[in-house]
Amino acid sequence: MPHAAMLEFVNRDSGRGINLLVDTLAGGLAGALADLLMHPVDTIKARLQVQQSSRVKRSGESRWSSRDELAHGRPYRGMLDCAVRIVREQGVRGGLYAGLSAVLLGSVPSHAITFASYKYLKSWTPGGGYGADGIPNWWSDVVSASAADLLALSTYVPAEVVAKRLQVAGMGPARDYSSPFHALRVIARTEGIRKGLYAGATATMFRDVPFTALQFAIFEQMKSLLGDFAQTSGGMLLCGLTAGAGAGAATTPLDVVKTRLQTQHIGADRAYRGVLHCLRTILAEEGPAALFKGVFPRIVWVAPASAVTLAAYEQLIRWIQPNRQTLTPASE
C-alpha cells in the first residue's frame, strides 16, 4: 500500500508538471492573440486617460503651455475622434499599433506565468478549487489568481511603461522614440530602473491583482452557471466577455492612476509623487469623474481581450491535451 500510494503521488505530480508546461504555452499564445487583436483600443484608452480635463490649472497656470497646446492640438472628443485623428496623423502601424512589440515582449511571458501559476496553485487548494457540490470556490480563484499575477508582475511592468510611452507619443512635449528598445534604453538611462522602467509598479499591482482575481473568479462562476453551454465556443466567449467587463469596470480608477504615473514625463515636471498623491490630485483638480475617464474604451478593450484570451487558452488546451478537461472539477 505505501508503494501504491507513493506511485499515485508520483503520477499525480508528474501530471501536474505536464499540465504546467501546457498551461505555460497556451497562456502565452492566448495572451499574444488577444494583444494583436485589441491593441488599437488600448492605445485609444491610453490617449484618453492621459489627456487632462479642461486644461487643468495649477498655481493659476495651465499645466499645458501654449507650445504644448499647439503640439497636442485640440482634446479628443471621444473614442471615434481619437481613432480617426491617430490614423490621420500617425497611421495605423505607427499610431494605433504603436508599442505593440513592447506589449508582446511583456505580455507573452506574463500571460504564460499567470495561467500556469493560477492553474498550478489552484490544483493544490482543497478540492482543487471546487466544493463538494462541484461549484467553484470563489476564494480559491481569488487567492490563486492574485498570487499568480504577483509572480508575473516583474515581467510586464517595464514592457507596459515602454508601450504606454510609445502609445502617447505626439501628445504635448512627449519624447519620441525610434523603437521599443530605444525607449527602453532612454528611459533606463535618463529616469532609472525604479523610477523609470518600474514607474507605476505599485499602481499596476493595485490594479492588476484585483482585476486578475475578479476576472478568474467571475469566469469560473459563469462557467458553472452556464453548464454545458460553457463548453461551447460561444459559451466560453460569453464567460470571458462577462468576466473582463466586470473586472475592467471595477478597476478603472486604478488604471487611470497607473497610466498617469507611467506617462507623466509628458508634463513639464513630475506632477505625481505616487499612487495616493496621484489619486488625491486627480480628485482635487478634476473631480471623481476623471477616475473613470476611459472606462468605456477600457471595457471595449478588456472585455473582448479577456474573452479571446480565456477562450483561446481553453481551446489550445483541448488541442494540445484532448483528454484533459479544463471545465470540470475532475480536471484539477
Coordinates of C-alpha atoms in Angstrom, one line a residue, residues 36-288:
L36 CA -2.7 41.5 -31.5
L37 CA -6.4 42.0 -31.9
M38 CA -7.1 44.6 -29.2
H39 CA -4.0 46.8 -29.1
P40 CA -5.6 49.7 -31.1
V41 CA -8.3 50.1 -28.5
D42 CA -5.7 50.1 -25.7
T43 CA -3.9 52.9 -27.5
I44 CA -7.1 54.9 -27.7
K45 CA -7.8 54.3 -24.0
A46 CA -4.3 55.4 -23.0
R47 CA -4.6 58.7 -25.0
L48 CA -8.0 59.5 -23.4
Q49 CA -6.7 58.8 -19.9
V50 CA -3.5 60.9 -20.3
Q51 CA -5.5 63.8 -21.7
Q52 CA -6.3 66.0 -18.7
S53 CA -9.7 67.6 -18.2
S54 CA -10.2 71.2 -19.3
R55 CA -6.5 72.1 -19.3
V56 CA -6.2 71.6 -15.5
K57 CA -5.0 74.7 -13.7
R58 CA -2.1 74.7 -11.2
S59 CA -1.0 77.8 -9.4
G60 CA -3.1 79.9 -11.7
E61 CA -1.4 78.5 -14.9
S62 CA -2.5 75.8 -17.3
R63 CA -0.5 72.6 -17.0
W64 CA -0.2 72.6 -20.7
S65 CA 1.8 75.6 -22.2
S66 CA 0.8 77.2 -25.4
R67 CA 3.6 75.3 -27.1
D68 CA 2.2 72.1 -25.7
E69 CA -1.3 73.1 -26.8
L70 CA 0.0 73.5 -30.3
A71 CA 1.8 70.2 -30.3
H72 CA -1.1 68.4 -28.7
G73 CA -3.9 70.0 -30.7
R74 CA -7.5 70.1 -29.5
P75 CA -8.6 67.5 -27.0
Y76 CA -10.0 64.2 -28.2
R77 CA -13.8 64.2 -28.1
G78 CA -14.2 60.5 -27.7
M79 CA -13.1 57.1 -29.0
L80 CA -14.0 57.6 -32.6
D81 CA -12.5 61.1 -32.8
C82 CA -9.3 59.8 -31.1
A83 CA -9.1 56.8 -33.5
V84 CA -9.6 58.9 -36.7
R85 CA -7.1 61.5 -35.6
I86 CA -4.4 58.9 -34.7
V87 CA -4.8 57.2 -38.1
R88 CA -4.8 60.5 -40.0
E89 CA -1.8 62.0 -38.1
Q90 CA 0.3 58.9 -37.4
G91 CA -1.1 56.0 -39.4
V92 CA -2.3 52.6 -38.3
R93 CA 1.1 50.9 -37.7
G94 CA 2.8 53.9 -36.2
G95 CA -0.3 55.2 -34.3
L96 CA -2.9 52.6 -33.4
Y97 CA -0.3 49.8 -33.1
A98 CA 2.4 51.9 -31.5
G99 CA 4.1 50.0 -28.7
L100 CA 2.8 46.6 -29.8
S101 CA 6.2 44.9 -29.9
A102 CA 6.9 46.1 -26.4
V103 CA 3.5 44.9 -25.2
L104 CA 4.1 41.4 -26.7
L105 CA 7.6 41.2 -25.1
G106 CA 5.9 41.6 -21.7
S107 CA 2.6 40.1 -22.4
V108 CA 3.6 36.6 -23.7
P109 CA 5.8 35.7 -20.6
S110 CA 3.4 37.4 -18.2
H111 CA 0.3 35.5 -19.6
A112 CA 2.3 32.3 -19.6
I113 CA 3.3 32.8 -15.9
T114 CA -0.2 33.9 -14.9
F115 CA -2.1 31.0 -16.4
A116 CA 0.5 28.3 -15.4
S117 CA 0.7 29.6 -11.9
Y118 CA -3.0 30.1 -11.5
K119 CA -3.8 26.5 -12.6
Y120 CA -0.9 25.0 -10.6
L121 CA -1.7 26.9 -7.4
K122 CA -5.4 26.2 -7.7
S123 CA -4.7 22.5 -8.1
W124 CA -3.2 22.5 -4.5
T125 CA -6.2 24.2 -2.9
P126 CA -8.8 21.9 -1.1
G127 CA -10.9 20.1 -3.7
G128 CA -8.8 21.5 -6.5
G129 CA -10.7 24.8 -6.1
Y130 CA -14.2 23.2 -6.1
G131 CA -16.7 22.4 -3.4
A132 CA -18.3 19.0 -2.8
D133 CA -21.2 20.1 -5.0
G134 CA -18.8 20.8 -7.9
I135 CA -19.3 24.6 -7.7
P136 CA -16.1 26.6 -7.9
N137 CA -14.8 28.1 -4.7
W138 CA -14.5 31.8 -5.3
W139 CA -11.9 32.2 -2.6
S140 CA -9.7 29.6 -4.3
D141 CA -9.9 31.5 -7.6
V142 CA -9.2 34.9 -5.9
V143 CA -6.2 33.6 -3.9
S144 CA -4.7 31.6 -6.8
A145 CA -5.2 34.3 -9.4
S146 CA -3.8 37.1 -7.1
A147 CA -0.7 35.1 -6.3
A148 CA -0.2 34.2 -10.0
D149 CA -0.4 37.9 -11.0
L150 CA 2.1 38.9 -8.4
L151 CA 4.5 36.4 -9.8
A152 CA 4.0 37.8 -13.3
L153 CA 4.3 41.5 -12.3
S154 CA 8.0 41.9 -12.8
T155 CA 7.9 40.8 -16.4
Y156 CA 5.2 43.1 -17.7
V157 CA 5.6 46.4 -15.9
P158 CA 8.7 47.6 -17.8
A159 CA 7.1 46.5 -21.1
E160 CA 3.9 48.3 -20.3
V161 CA 5.8 51.5 -19.4
V162 CA 7.6 51.4 -22.8
A163 CA 4.3 50.6 -24.6
K164 CA 2.4 53.5 -22.9
R165 CA 5.2 56.0 -23.8
L166 CA 5.0 54.9 -27.4
Q167 CA 1.2 54.9 -27.4
V168 CA 1.0 58.6 -26.3
A169 CA 3.9 59.8 -28.5
G170 CA 2.9 63.1 -30.1
M171 CA 0.8 64.3 -27.2
G172 CA 2.2 67.5 -25.8
P173 CA 6.0 67.6 -25.4
A174 CA 6.2 63.8 -25.3
R175 CA 9.5 62.4 -26.2
D176 CA 9.7 60.5 -29.5
Y177 CA 11.4 57.1 -29.5
S178 CA 12.6 55.3 -32.6
S179 CA 11.8 51.8 -31.3
P180 CA 10.8 50.0 -28.1
F181 CA 14.4 49.1 -27.5
H182 CA 15.4 52.8 -27.9
A183 CA 12.7 53.8 -25.5
L184 CA 13.9 51.1 -23.0
R185 CA 17.5 52.4 -23.2
V186 CA 16.5 56.1 -22.9
I187 CA 14.1 55.6 -20.0
A188 CA 16.6 53.4 -18.1
R189 CA 19.4 56.0 -18.7
T190 CA 17.5 59.2 -18.0
E191 CA 15.0 58.1 -15.4
G192 CA 16.5 55.0 -13.9
I193 CA 15.1 51.5 -13.4
R194 CA 12.9 52.0 -10.4
K195 CA 11.5 55.5 -11.2
G196 CA 11.5 54.9 -15.0
L197 CA 11.0 51.4 -16.1
Y198 CA 9.1 50.4 -13.0
A199 CA 7.1 53.7 -12.8
G200 CA 3.6 53.0 -11.6
A201 CA 4.5 49.5 -10.5
T202 CA 2.6 49.9 -7.2
A203 CA -0.4 51.2 -9.1
T204 CA -0.1 48.4 -11.6
M205 CA -0.1 45.9 -8.7
F206 CA -3.2 47.5 -7.1
R207 CA -5.0 47.4 -10.5
D208 CA -3.9 44.1 -11.9
V209 CA -4.1 41.9 -8.8
P210 CA -7.8 42.7 -8.1
F211 CA -8.5 42.6 -11.8
T212 CA -7.0 39.2 -12.3
A213 CA -8.7 37.9 -9.1
L214 CA -12.1 39.2 -10.2
Q215 CA -11.6 38.0 -13.8
F216 CA -10.9 34.4 -12.9
A217 CA -13.5 34.3 -10.1
I218 CA -16.2 35.6 -12.4
F219 CA -15.1 33.4 -15.3
E220 CA -15.2 30.2 -13.2
Q221 CA -18.6 31.2 -11.7
M222 CA -20.0 31.9 -15.2
K223 CA -18.8 28.5 -16.4
S224 CA -20.6 26.8 -13.6
L225 CA -23.7 28.9 -14.1
L226 CA -23.9 28.2 -17.9
G227 CA -23.3 24.4 -17.5
D228 CA -22.9 22.6 -20.8
F229 CA -23.2 25.8 -22.8
A230 CA -20.0 27.0 -21.3
Q231 CA -18.2 24.2 -23.1
T232 CA -19.1 25.6 -26.5
S233 CA -17.1 28.3 -28.2
G234 CA -19.9 30.8 -27.8
G235 CA -20.4 30.0 -24.2
M236 CA -16.7 30.3 -23.5
L237 CA -16.5 33.7 -25.2
L238 CA -19.6 34.9 -23.2
C239 CA -17.9 33.8 -19.9
G240 CA -14.8 35.7 -20.8
L241 CA -16.6 38.7 -22.0
T242 CA -18.6 39.0 -18.8
A243 CA -15.5 38.4 -16.6
G244 CA -13.5 41.0 -18.5
A245 CA -16.2 43.7 -18.5
G246 CA -16.9 43.3 -14.7
A247 CA -13.3 43.3 -13.7
G248 CA -12.4 46.0 -16.1
A249 CA -15.1 48.5 -15.0
A250 CA -14.3 47.9 -11.3
T251 CA -10.6 48.6 -11.6
T252 CA -10.8 51.6 -14.0
P253 CA -9.8 54.2 -11.3
L254 CA -6.6 52.4 -10.6
D255 CA -6.0 52.0 -14.4
V256 CA -6.3 55.8 -14.7
V257 CA -3.8 56.4 -11.9
K258 CA -1.4 53.8 -13.3
T259 CA -1.5 55.4 -16.8
R260 CA -0.9 58.9 -15.4
L261 CA 2.1 57.7 -13.4
Q262 CA 3.7 55.8 -16.3
T263 CA 3.3 58.7 -18.8
Q264 CA 3.8 61.8 -16.6
H265 CA 7.1 62.6 -18.4
I266 CA 4.7 64.4 -20.8
G267 CA 4.3 67.3 -18.5
A268 CA 6.9 69.9 -17.7
D269 CA 7.7 68.2 -14.4
R270 CA 6.6 65.1 -12.5
A271 CA 3.1 66.1 -11.3
Y272 CA 2.5 62.9 -9.2
R273 CA 4.7 61.5 -6.4
G274 CA 3.0 58.2 -6.0
V275 CA -0.3 56.3 -6.1
L276 CA -2.1 58.1 -3.3
H277 CA -0.8 61.6 -4.3
C278 CA -1.9 60.9 -7.9
L279 CA -5.3 59.8 -6.6
R280 CA -5.8 62.9 -4.4
T281 CA -4.5 65.2 -7.1
I282 CA -7.0 63.9 -9.7
L283 CA -9.9 64.1 -7.3
A284 CA -9.0 67.6 -6.2
E285 CA -8.3 69.1 -9.6
E286 CA -10.5 67.1 -12.0
G287 CA -13.2 65.5 -9.8
P288 CA -14.3 61.9 -9.2

